[in-house]
GROMACS .gro file of C-alpha atoms in nm:
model
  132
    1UNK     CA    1   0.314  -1.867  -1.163
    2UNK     CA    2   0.562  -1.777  -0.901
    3UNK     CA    3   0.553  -1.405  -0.704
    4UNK     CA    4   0.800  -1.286  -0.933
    5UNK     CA    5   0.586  -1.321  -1.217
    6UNK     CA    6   0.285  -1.221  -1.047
    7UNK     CA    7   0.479  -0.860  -0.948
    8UNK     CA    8   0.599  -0.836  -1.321
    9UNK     CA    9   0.217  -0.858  -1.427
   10UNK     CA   10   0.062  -0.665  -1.154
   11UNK     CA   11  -0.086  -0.338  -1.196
   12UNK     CA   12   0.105  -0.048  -1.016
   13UNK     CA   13  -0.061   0.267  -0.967
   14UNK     CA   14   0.026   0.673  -0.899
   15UNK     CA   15  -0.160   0.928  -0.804
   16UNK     CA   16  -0.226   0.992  -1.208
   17UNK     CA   17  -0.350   0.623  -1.196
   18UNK     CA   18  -0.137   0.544  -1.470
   19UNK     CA   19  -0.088   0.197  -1.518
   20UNK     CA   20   0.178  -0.040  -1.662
   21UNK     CA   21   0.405  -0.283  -1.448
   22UNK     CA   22   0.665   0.002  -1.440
   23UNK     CA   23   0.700   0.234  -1.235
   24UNK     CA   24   0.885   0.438  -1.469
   25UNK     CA   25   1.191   0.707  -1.285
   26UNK     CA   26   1.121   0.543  -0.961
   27UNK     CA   27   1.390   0.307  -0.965
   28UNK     CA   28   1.134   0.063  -0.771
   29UNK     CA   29   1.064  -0.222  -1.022
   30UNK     CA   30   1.334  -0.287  -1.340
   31UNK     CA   31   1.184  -0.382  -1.674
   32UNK     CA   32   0.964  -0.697  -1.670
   33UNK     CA   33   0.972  -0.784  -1.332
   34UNK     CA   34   1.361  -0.859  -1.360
   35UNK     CA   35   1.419  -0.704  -0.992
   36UNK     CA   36   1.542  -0.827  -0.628
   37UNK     CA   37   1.224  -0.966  -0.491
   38UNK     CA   38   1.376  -0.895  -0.093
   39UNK     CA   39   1.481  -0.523  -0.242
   40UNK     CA   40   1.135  -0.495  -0.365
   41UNK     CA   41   0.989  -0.571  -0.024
   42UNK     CA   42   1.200  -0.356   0.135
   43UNK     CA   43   1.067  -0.046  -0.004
   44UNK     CA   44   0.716  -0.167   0.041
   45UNK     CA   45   0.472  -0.041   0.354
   46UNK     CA   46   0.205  -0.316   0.409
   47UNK     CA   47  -0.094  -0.166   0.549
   48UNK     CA   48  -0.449  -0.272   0.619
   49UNK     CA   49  -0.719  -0.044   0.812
   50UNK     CA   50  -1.004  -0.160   0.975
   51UNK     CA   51  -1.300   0.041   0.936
   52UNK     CA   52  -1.631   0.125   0.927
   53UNK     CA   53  -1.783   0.414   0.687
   54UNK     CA   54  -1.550   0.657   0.777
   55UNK     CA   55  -1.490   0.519   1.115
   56UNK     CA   56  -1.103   0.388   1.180
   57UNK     CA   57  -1.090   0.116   1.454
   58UNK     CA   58  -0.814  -0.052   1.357
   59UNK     CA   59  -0.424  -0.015   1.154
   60UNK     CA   60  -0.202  -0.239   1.106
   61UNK     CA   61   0.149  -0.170   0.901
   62UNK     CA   62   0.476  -0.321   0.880
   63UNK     CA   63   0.812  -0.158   0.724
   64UNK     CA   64   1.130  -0.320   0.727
   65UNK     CA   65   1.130  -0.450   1.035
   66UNK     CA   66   0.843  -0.259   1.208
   67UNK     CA   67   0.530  -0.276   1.288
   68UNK     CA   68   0.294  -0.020   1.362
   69UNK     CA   69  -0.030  -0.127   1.523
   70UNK     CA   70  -0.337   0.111   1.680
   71UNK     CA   71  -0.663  -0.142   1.795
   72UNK     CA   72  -0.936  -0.005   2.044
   73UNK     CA   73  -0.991   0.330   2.145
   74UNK     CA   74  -0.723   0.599   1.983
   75UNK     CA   75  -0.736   0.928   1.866
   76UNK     CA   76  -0.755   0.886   1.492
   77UNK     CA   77  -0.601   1.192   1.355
   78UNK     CA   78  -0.310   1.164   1.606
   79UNK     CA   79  -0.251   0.779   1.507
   80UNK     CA   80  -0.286   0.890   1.080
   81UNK     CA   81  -0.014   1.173   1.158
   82UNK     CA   82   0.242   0.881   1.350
   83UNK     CA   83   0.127   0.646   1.066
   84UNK     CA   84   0.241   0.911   0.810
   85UNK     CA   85   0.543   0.928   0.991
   86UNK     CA   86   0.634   0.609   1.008
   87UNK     CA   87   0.581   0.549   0.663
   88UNK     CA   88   0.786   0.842   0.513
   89UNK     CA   89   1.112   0.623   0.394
   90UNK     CA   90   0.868   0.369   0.182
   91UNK     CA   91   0.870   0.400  -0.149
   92UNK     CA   92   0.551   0.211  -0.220
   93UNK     CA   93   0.232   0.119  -0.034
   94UNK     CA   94   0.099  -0.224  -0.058
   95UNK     CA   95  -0.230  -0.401   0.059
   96UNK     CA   96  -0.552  -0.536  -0.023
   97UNK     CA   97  -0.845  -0.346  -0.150
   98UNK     CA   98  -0.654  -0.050  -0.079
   99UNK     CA   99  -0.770   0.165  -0.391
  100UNK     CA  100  -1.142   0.092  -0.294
  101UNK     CA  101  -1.130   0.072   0.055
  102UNK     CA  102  -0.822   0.184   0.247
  103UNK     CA  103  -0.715   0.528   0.063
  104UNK     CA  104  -1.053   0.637   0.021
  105UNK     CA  105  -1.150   0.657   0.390
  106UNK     CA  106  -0.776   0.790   0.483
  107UNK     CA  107  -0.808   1.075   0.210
  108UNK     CA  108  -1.190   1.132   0.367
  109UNK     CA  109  -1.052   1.206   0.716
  110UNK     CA  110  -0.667   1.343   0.648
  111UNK     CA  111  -0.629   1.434   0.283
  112UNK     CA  112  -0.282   1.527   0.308
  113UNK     CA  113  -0.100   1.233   0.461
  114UNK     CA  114   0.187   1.247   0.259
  115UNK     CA  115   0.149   0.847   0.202
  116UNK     CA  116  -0.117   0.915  -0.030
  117UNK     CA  117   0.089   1.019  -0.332
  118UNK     CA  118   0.304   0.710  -0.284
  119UNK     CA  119   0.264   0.411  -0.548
  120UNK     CA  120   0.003   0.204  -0.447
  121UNK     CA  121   0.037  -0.189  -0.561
  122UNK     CA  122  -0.357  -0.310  -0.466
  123UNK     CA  123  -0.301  -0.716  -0.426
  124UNK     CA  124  -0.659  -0.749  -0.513
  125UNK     CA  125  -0.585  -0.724  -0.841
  126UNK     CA  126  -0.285  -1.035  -0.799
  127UNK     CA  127  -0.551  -1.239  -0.654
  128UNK     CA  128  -0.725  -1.238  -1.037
  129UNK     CA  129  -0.398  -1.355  -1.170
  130UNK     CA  130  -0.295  -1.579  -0.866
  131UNK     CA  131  -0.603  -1.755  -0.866
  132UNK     CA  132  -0.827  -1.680  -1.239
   0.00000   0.00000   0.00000
């Protein structure tokens, strides 16, 4: 199974958690997986925190092109707002263990980033089909 079919079969989330490998009005995946695999990517944020409870220590993203990186002492809430920023032209978030991990301590400390009502694409859930 190739990453093509992997992204066809993954689950894709909302905000509604709705589920389906679809993202239906969004424009982001076509029926069945039948989509641009570098397009795809394109639209995606990859992000990965670091973190303790609720305590941030590292973030690590990449868009296009860019990366965004904060690692040893930083102001948290200043370094969520640039993260925020630099997210706003993605159209979907993806990462591992983000539903159980990585959203749940970014909605804890700044519920209103306006990445959190992105799609969300959790790779934890490819590994299970990558590797059964």
């Amino acid at each position: 199974m190739d990453i093509r079919e992997l992204l066809g079969q993954t689950f894709l989330y909302r905000k509604s958690k709705r589920r389906g490998n679809i993202l239906e009005g969004t424009g982001i995946m076509e029926s069945r997986g039948q989509t641009d695999l570098s397009s795809f990517l394109g639209k995606c944020l990859f992000l990965d925190l670091e973190a303790k409870e609720d305590h941030i220590y590292r973030i690590g993203a990449v868009y296009g092109q860019a990366t965004f990186e904060r690692k040893g002492p930083f102001d948290v809430t200043q370094a969520l707002a640039q993260l925020d920023a630099f997210s706003q032209d993605a159209e979907v978030i993806l990462g591992h263990n983000l539903l159980a991990h990585d959203l749940p301590i970014l909605k804890a400390i700044t519920p209103r980033l306006k990445l959190l009502g992105k799609p969300v694409i959790d790779t934890l859930y490819l590994s299970v089909l990558a590797f059964p």
